[in-house]
mmCIF file of C-alpha atoms in Angstrom:
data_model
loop_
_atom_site.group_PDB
_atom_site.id
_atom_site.type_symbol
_atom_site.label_atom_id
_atom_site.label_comp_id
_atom_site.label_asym_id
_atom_site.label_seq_id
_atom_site.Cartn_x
_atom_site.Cartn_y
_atom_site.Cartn_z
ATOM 1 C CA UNK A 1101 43.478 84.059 110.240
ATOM 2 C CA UNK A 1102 46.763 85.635 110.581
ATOM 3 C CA UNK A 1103 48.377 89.370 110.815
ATOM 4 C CA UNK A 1104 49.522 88.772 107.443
ATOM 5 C CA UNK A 1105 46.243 87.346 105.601
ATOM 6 C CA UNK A 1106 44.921 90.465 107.487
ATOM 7 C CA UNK A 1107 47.377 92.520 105.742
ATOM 8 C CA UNK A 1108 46.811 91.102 102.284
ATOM 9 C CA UNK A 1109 43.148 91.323 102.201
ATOM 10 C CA UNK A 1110 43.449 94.946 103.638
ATOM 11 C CA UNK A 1111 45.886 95.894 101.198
ATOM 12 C CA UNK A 1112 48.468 97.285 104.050
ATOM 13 C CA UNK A 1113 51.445 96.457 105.651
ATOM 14 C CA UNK A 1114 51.858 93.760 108.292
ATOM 15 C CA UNK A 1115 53.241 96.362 110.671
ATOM 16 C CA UNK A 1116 50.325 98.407 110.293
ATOM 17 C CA UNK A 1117 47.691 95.571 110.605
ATOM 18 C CA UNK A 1118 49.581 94.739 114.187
ATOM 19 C CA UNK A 1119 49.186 98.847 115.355
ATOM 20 C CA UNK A 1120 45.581 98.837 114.382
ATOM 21 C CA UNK A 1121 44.450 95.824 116.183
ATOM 22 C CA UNK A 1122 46.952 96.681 119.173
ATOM 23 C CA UNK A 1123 45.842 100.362 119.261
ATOM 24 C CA UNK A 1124 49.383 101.552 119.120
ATOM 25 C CA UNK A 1125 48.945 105.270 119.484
ATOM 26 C CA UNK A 1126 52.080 105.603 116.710
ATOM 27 C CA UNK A 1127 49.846 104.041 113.796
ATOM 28 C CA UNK A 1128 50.296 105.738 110.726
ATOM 29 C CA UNK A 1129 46.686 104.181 109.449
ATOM 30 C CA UNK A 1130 43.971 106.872 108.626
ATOM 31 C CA UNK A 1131 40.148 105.886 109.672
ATOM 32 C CA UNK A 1132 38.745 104.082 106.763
ATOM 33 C CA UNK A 1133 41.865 102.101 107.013
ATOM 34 C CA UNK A 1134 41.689 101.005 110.562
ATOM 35 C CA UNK A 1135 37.768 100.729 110.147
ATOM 36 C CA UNK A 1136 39.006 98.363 107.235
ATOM 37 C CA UNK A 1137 41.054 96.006 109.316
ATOM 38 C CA UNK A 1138 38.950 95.676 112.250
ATOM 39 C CA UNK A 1139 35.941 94.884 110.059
ATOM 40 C CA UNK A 1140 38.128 92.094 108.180
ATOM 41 C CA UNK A 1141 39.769 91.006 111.889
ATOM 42 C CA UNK A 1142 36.387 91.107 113.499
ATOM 43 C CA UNK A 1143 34.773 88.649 110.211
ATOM 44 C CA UNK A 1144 37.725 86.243 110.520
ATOM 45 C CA UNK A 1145 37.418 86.063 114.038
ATOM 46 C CA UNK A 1146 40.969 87.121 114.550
ATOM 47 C CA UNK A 1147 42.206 86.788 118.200
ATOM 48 C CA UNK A 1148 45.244 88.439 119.106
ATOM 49 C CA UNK A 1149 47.923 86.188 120.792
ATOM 50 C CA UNK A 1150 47.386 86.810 124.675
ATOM 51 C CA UNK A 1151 51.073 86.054 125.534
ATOM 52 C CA UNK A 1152 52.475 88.469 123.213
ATOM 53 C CA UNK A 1153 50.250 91.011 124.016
ATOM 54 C CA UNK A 1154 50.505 90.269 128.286
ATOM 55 C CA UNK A 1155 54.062 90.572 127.534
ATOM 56 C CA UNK A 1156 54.034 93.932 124.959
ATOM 57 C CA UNK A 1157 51.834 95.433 128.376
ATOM 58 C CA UNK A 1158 54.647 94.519 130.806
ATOM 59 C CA UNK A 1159 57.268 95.893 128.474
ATOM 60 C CA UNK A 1160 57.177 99.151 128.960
ATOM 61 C CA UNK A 1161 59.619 102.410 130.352
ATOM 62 C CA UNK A 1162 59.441 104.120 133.386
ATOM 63 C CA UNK A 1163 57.656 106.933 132.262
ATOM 64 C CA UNK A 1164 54.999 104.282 131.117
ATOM 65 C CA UNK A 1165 55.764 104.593 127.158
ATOM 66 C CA UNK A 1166 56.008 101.050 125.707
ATOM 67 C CA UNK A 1167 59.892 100.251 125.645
ATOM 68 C CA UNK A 1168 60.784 100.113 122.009
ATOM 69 C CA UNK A 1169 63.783 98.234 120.321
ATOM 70 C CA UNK A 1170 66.093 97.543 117.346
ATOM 71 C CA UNK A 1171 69.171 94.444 116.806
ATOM 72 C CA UNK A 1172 71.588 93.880 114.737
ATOM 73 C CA UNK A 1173 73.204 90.808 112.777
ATOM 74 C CA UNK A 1174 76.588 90.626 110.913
ATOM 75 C CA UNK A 1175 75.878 88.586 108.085
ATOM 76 C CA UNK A 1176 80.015 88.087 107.944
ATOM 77 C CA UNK A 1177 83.207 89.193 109.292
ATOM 78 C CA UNK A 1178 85.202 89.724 106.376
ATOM 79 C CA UNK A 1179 82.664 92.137 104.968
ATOM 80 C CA UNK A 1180 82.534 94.580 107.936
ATOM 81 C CA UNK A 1181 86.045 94.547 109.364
ATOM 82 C CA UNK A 1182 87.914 93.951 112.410
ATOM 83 C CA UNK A 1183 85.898 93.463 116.048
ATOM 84 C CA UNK A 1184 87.170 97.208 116.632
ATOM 85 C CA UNK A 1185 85.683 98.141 113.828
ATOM 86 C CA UNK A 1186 82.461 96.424 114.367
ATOM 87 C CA UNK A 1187 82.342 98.290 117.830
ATOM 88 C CA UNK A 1188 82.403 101.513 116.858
ATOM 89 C CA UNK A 1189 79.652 101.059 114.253
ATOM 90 C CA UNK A 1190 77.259 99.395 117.054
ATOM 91 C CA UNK A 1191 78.268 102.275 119.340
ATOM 92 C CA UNK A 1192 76.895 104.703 116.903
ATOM 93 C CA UNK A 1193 73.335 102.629 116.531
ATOM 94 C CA UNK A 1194 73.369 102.497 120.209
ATOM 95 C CA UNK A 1195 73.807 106.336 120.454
ATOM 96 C CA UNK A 1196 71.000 106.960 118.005
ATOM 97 C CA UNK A 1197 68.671 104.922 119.089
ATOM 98 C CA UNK A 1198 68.962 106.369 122.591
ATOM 99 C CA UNK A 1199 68.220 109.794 120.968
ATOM 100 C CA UNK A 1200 64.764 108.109 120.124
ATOM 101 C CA UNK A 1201 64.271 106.523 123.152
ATOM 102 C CA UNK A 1202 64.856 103.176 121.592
ATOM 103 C CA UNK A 1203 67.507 100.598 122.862
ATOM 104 C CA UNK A 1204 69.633 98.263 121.209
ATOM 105 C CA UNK A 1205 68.238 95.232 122.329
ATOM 106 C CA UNK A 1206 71.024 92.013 120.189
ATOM 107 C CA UNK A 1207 73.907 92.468 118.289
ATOM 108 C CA UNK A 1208 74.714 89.189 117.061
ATOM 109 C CA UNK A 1209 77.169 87.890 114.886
ATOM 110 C CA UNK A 1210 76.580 84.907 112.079
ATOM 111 C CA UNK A 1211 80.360 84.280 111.533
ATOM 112 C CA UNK A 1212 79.587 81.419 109.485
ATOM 113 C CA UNK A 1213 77.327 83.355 106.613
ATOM 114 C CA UNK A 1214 74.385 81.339 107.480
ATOM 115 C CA UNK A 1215 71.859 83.807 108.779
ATOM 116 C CA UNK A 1216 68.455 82.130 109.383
ATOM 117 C CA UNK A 1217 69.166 80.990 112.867
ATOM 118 C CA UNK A 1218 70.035 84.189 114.737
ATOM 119 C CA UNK A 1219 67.497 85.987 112.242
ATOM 120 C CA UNK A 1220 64.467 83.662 113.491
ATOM 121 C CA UNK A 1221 65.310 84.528 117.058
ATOM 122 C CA UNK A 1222 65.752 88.075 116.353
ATOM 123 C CA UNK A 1223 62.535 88.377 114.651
ATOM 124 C CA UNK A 1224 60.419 85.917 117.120
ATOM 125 C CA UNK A 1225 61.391 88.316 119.604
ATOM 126 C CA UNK A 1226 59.834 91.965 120.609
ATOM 127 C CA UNK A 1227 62.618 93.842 118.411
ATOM 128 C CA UNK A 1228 60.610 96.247 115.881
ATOM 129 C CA UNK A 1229 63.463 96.145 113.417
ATOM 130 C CA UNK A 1230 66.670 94.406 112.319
ATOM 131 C CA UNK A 1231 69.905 95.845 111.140
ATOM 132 C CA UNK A 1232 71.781 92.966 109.009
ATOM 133 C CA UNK A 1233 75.387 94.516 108.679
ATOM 134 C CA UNK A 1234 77.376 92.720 105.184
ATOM 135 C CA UNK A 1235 76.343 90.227 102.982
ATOM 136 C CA UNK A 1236 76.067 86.543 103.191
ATOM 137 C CA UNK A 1237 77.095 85.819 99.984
ATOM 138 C CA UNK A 1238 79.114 86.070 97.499
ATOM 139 C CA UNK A 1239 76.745 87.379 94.777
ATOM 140 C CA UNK A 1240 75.001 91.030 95.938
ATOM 141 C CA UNK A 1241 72.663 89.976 93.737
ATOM 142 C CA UNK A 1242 71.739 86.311 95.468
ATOM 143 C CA UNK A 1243 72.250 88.633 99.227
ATOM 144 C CA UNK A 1244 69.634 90.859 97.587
ATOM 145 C CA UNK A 1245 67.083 88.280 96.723
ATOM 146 C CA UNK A 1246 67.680 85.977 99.841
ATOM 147 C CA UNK A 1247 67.472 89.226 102.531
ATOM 148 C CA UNK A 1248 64.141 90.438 100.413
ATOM 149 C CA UNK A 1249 62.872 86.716 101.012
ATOM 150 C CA UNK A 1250 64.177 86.950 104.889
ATOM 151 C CA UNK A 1251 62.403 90.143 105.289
ATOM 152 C CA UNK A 1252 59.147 88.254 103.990
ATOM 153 C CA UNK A 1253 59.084 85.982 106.729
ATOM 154 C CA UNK A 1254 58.578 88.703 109.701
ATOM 155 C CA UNK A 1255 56.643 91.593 110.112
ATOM 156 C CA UNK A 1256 59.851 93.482 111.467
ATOM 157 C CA UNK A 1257 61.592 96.072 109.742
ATOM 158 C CA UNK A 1258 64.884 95.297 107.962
ATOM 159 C CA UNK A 1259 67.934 97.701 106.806
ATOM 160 C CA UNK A 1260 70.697 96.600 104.938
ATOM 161 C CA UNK A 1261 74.316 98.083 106.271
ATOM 162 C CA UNK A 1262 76.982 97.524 104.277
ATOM 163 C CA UNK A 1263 80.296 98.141 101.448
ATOM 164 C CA UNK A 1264 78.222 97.073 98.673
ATOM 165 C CA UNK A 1265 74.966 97.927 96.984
ATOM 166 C CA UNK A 1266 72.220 95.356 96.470
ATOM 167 C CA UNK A 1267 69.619 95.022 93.850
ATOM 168 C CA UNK A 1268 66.799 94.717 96.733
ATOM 169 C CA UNK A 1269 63.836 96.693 97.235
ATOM 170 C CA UNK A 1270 65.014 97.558 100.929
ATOM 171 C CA UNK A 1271 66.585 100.313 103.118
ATOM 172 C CA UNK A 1272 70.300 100.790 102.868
ATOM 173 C CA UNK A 1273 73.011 102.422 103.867
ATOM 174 C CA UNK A 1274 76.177 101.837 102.104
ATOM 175 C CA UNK A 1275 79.884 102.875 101.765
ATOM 176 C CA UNK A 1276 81.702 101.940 98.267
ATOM 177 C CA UNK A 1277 84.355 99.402 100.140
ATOM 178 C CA UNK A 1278 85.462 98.172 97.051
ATOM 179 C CA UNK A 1279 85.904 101.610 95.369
ATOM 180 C CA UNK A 1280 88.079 102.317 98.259
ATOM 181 C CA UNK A 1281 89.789 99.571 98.503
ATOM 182 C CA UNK A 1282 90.575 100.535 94.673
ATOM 183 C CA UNK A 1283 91.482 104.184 95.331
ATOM 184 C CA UNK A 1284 93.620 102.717 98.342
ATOM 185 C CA UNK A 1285 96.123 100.201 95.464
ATOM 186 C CA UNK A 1286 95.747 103.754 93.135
ATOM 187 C CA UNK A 1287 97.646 105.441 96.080
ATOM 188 C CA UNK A 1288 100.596 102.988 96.034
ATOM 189 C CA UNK A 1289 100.483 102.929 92.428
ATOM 190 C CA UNK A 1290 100.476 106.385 91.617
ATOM 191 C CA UNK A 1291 103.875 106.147 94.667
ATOM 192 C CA UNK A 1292 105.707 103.874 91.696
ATOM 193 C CA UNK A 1293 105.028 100.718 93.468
ATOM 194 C CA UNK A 1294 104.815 97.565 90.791
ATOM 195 C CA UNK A 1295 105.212 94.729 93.667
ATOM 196 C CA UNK A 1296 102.153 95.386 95.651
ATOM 197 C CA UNK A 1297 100.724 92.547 97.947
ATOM 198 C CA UNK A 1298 97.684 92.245 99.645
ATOM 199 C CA UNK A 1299 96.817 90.844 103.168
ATOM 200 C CA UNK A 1300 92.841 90.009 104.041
ATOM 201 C CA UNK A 1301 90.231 87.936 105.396
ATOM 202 C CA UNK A 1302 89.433 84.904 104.460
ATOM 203 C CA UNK A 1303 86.422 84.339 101.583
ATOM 204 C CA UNK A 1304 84.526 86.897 99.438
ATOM 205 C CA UNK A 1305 86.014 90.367 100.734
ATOM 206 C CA UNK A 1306 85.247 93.413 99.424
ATOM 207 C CA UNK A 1307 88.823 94.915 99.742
ATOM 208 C CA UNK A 1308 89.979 92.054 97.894
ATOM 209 C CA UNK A 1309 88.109 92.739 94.734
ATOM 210 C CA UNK A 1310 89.206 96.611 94.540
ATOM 211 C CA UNK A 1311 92.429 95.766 94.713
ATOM 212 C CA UNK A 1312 92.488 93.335 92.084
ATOM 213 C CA UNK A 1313 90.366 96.460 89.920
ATOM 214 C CA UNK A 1314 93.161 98.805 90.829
ATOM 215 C CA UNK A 1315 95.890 96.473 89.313
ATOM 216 C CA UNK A 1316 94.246 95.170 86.414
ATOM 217 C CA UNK A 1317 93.343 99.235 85.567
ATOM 218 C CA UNK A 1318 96.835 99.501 85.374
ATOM 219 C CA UNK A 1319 98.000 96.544 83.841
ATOM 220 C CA UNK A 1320 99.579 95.206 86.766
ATOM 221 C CA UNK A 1321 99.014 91.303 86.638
ATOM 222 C CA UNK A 1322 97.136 90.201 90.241
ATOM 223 C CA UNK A 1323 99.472 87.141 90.823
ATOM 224 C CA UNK A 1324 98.091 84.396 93.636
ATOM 225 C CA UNK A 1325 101.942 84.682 95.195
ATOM 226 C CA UNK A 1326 101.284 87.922 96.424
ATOM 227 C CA UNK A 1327 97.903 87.550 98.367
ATOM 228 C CA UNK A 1328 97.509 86.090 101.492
ATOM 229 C CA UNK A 1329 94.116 85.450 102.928
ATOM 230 C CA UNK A 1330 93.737 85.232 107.086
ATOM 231 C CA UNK A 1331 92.144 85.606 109.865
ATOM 232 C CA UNK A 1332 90.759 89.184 110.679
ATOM 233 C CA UNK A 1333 93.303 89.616 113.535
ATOM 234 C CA UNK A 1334 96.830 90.999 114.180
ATOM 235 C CA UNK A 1335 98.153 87.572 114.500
ATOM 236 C CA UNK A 1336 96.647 86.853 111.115
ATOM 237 C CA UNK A 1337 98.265 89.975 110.083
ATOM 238 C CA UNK A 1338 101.665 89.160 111.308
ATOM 239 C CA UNK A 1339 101.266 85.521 110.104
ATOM 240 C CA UNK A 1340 100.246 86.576 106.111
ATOM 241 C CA UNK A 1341 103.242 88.757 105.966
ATOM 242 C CA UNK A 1342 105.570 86.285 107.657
ATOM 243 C CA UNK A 1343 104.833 83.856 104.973
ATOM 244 C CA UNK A 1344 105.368 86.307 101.752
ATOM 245 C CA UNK A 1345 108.714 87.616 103.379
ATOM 246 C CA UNK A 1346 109.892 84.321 103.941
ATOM 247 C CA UNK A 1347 108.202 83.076 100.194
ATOM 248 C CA UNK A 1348 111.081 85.184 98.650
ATOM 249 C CA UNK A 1349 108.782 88.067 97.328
ATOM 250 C CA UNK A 1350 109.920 91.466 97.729
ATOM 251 C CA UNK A 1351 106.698 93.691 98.053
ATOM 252 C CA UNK A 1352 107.603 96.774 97.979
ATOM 253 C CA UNK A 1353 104.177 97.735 99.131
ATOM 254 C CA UNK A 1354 100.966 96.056 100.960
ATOM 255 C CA UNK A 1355 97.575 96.628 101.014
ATOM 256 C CA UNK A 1356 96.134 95.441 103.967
ATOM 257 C CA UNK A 1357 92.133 95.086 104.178
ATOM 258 C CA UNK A 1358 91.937 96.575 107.647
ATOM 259 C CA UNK A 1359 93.979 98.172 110.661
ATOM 260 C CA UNK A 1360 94.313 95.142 112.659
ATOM 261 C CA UNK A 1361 95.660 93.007 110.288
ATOM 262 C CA UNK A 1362 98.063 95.980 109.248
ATOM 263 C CA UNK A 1363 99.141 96.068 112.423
ATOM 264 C CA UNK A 1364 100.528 92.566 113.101
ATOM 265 C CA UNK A 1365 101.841 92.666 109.019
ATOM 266 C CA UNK A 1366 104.011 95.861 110.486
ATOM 267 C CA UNK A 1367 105.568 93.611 112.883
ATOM 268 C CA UNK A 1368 106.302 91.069 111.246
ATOM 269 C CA UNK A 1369 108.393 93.383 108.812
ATOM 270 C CA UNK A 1370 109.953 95.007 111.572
ATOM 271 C CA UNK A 1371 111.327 91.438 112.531
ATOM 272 C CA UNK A 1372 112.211 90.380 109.036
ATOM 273 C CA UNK A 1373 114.728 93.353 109.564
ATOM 274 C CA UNK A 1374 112.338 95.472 107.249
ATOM 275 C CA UNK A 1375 111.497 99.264 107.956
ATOM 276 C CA UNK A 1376 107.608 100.683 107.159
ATOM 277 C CA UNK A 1377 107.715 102.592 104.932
ATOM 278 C CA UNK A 1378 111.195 102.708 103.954
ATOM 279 C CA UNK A 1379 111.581 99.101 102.404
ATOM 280 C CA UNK A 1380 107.389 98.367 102.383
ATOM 281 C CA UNK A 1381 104.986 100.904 102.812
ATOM 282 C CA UNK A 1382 101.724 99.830 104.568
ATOM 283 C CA UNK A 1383 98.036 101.331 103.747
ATOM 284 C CA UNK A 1384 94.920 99.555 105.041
ATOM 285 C CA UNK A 1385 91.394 100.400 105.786
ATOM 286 C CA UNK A 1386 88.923 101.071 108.946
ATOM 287 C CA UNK A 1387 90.946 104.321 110.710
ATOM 288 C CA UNK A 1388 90.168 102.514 113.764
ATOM 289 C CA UNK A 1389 91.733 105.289 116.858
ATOM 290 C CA UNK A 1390 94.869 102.965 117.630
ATOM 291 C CA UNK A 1391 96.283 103.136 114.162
ATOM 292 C CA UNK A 1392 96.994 107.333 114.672
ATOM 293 C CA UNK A 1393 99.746 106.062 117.697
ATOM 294 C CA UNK A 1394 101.694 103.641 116.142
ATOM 295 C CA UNK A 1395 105.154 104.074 114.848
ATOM 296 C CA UNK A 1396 104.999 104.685 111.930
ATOM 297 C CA UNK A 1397 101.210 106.093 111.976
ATOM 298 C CA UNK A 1398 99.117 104.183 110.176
ATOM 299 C CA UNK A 1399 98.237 105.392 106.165
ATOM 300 C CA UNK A 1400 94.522 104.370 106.014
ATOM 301 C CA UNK A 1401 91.066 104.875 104.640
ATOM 302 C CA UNK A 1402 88.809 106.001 106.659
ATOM 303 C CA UNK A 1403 85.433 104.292 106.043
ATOM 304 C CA UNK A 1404 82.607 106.120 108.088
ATOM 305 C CA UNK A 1405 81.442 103.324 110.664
ATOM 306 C CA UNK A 1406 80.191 105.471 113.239
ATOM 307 C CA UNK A 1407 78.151 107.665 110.995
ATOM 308 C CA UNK A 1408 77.026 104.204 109.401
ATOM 309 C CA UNK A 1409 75.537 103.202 112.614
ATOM 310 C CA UNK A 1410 74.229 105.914 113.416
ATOM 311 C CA UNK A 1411 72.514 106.430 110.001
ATOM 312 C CA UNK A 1412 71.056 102.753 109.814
ATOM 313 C CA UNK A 1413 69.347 103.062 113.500
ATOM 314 C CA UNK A 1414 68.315 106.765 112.483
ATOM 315 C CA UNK A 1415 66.252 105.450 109.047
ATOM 316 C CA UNK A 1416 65.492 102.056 110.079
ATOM 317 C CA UNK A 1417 63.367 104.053 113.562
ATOM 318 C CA UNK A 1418 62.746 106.266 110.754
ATOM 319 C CA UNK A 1419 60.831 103.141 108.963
ATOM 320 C CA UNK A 1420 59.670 101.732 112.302
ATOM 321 C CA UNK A 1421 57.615 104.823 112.958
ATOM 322 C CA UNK A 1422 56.083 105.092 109.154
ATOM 323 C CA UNK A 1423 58.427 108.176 108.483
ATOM 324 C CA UNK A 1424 58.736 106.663 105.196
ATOM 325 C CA UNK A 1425 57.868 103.817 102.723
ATOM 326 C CA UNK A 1426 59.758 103.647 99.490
ATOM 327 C CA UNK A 1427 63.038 102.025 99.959
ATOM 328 C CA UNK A 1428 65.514 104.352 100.773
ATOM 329 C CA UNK A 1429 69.308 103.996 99.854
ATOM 330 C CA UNK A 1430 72.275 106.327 101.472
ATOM 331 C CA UNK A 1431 75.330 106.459 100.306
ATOM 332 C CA UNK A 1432 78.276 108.025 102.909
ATOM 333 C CA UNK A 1433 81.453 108.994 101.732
ATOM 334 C CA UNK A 1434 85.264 107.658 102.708
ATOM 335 C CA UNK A 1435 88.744 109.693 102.594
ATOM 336 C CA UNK A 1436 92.309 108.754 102.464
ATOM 337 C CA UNK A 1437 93.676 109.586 105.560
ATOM 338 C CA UNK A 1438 97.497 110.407 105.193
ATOM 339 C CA UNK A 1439 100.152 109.514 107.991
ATOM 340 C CA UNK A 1440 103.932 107.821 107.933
ATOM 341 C CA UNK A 1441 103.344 104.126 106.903
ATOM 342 C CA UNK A 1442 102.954 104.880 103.287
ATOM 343 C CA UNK A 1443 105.849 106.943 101.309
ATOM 344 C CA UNK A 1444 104.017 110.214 99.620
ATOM 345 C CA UNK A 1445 103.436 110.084 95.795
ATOM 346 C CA UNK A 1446 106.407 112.181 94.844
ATOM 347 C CA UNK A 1447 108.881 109.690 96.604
ATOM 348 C CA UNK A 1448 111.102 107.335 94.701
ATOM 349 C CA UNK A 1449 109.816 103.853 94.725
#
């Protein structure tokens, strides 16, 4: 008999059949239902595994409160942004999870989209919940199916963290990247720019699709000539706009899909003999802290990563600790923020 036959023929959660039967003093079962499960664990003749539970014992705080612990997995680069970025989003977990006496225990990254491998370690180990951070795939629908089926195969708690929404009955918390990336092309539109490129990462990218929603809204064609897909890097950056300057385009504008790669594209027009924003201007996403000291200052959206950290350890404890049980879904809000490398909307194209 295992935790989770336990769990069906009890009618509970798997989390809660694993409190009961290790008399976790935060179990959110009332009597009959931990009379319920002992009855149907006693029956079986369920034994507990002795390793796991010598272990559990051992790991345990100072104070002698059993040491509690979340992880995280990016799903893919592309979806989430630069490393920077990345960093300041686990920062904010870790700093939430401390509030709650919890500790970050992995943050892993699947680079390649394929997440069952670091997933089975994460959730073989003593973590009581798992942050996955983007999507897999290229379908939100397929990355809401195929995460619904992952989170069927452990009795740890998963959240979803991303720029997109998915059709999945789990916990959330999301910021519209592709809306943004949208309102982001608007901004150079609405400047009189016609010529509008657009430097990313590599694959399915969130960024990508807003800005091809932003130009078809306004009948701007989305021609191949004009996007260049890279490495998330400033040598990507400075590589993807190398190779339009030298293609004979004349952007007059660029939408990059994050600060880094902004940052090496600004270079490379500076050595193409180019000036930011006077013959391109430059907008991107992230508002990582660097892009406020460049020259020009960086024109970017500022997507909420810290507060998304925070807010995916805070409801995924939240979850841990049977706070709450329907799936929950949070939505946080970006903002342009305006600086030098991107000419104002009253300017002259």
């Amino acid at each position: 008999m295992t935790l989770k036959e336990i769990a069906a023929e009890a009618g509970v959660s798997v989390s809660t059949v694993s409190r009961v039967i290790n008399k976790s003093g935060k179990s959110p079962a009332g009597k009959e239902v931990r009379k319920r499960i002992l009855e149907i664990a006693q029956r079986t003749g369920y034994t507990p595994n002795a390793h796991a539970r010598n272990l559990k014992m051992h790991s345990v705080r100072e104070n002698g409160n059993a040491c509690r612990s979340i992880a995280c997995l990016f799903a893919q680069a592309a979806d989430i942004g630069s490393e920077l970025a990345r960093a300041v989003l686990v920062k904010g977990m870790e700093e939430e999870a401390r509030i709650h006496d919890y500790s970050l225990k992995y943050s892993l990254s699947s680079l390649d989209g394929f997440l069952p491998p670091a997933f089975d370690m994460m959730a073989n180990s003593s973590v009581d919940g798992i942050a996955i951070i983007g999507s897999s795939l290229a379908d939100t629908d397929s990355t809401g199916q195929y995460l619904c089926h992952l989170s069927q195969r452990t009795p740890r708690h998963i959240i979803y963290t991303g720029f997109e929404y998915l059709d999945a009955g789990l916990d959330q918390i999301v910021c519209d990247g592709q809306r943004a990336a949208s309102d982001a092309a608007d901004r150079l539109i609405l400047s009189g720019h016609r010529q509008i490129a657009y430097i990313g990462g590599r694959g399915y990218s969130v960024p990508f699709l807003g800005y091809c929603a932003s130009l078809k809204e306004h009948g701007i064609p989305c021609r191949e000539s004009c996007v260049k897909l890279v490495p998330i890097s400033m040598e990507g950056g400075y590589l993807g706009a190398g190779e339009l300057l030298k293609s004979g385009l004349s952007p007059t504008a660029c939408l990059c899909s994050n600060d880094v790669i902004a940052i090496g594209a600004m270079r490379a027009i500076r050595e193409f003999g180019l000036t930011v924003p006077g013959d391109i201007s430059i907008i991107s996403m992230d508002d990582i802290n660097v892009g406020q000291y460049l020259d020009p200052t960086l024109t970017t959206i500022h997507l909420p990563l810290a507060e998304m950290g925070r807010m995916t350890a805070k409801i995924l404890i939240d979850r841990i600790e049977g706070g709450h049980h329907l799936p929950m879904k949070i939505v946080l809000p970006y903002h342009m923020v305006e600086r030098e490398s991107c000419l104002s909307s009253d300017a002259p194209d």
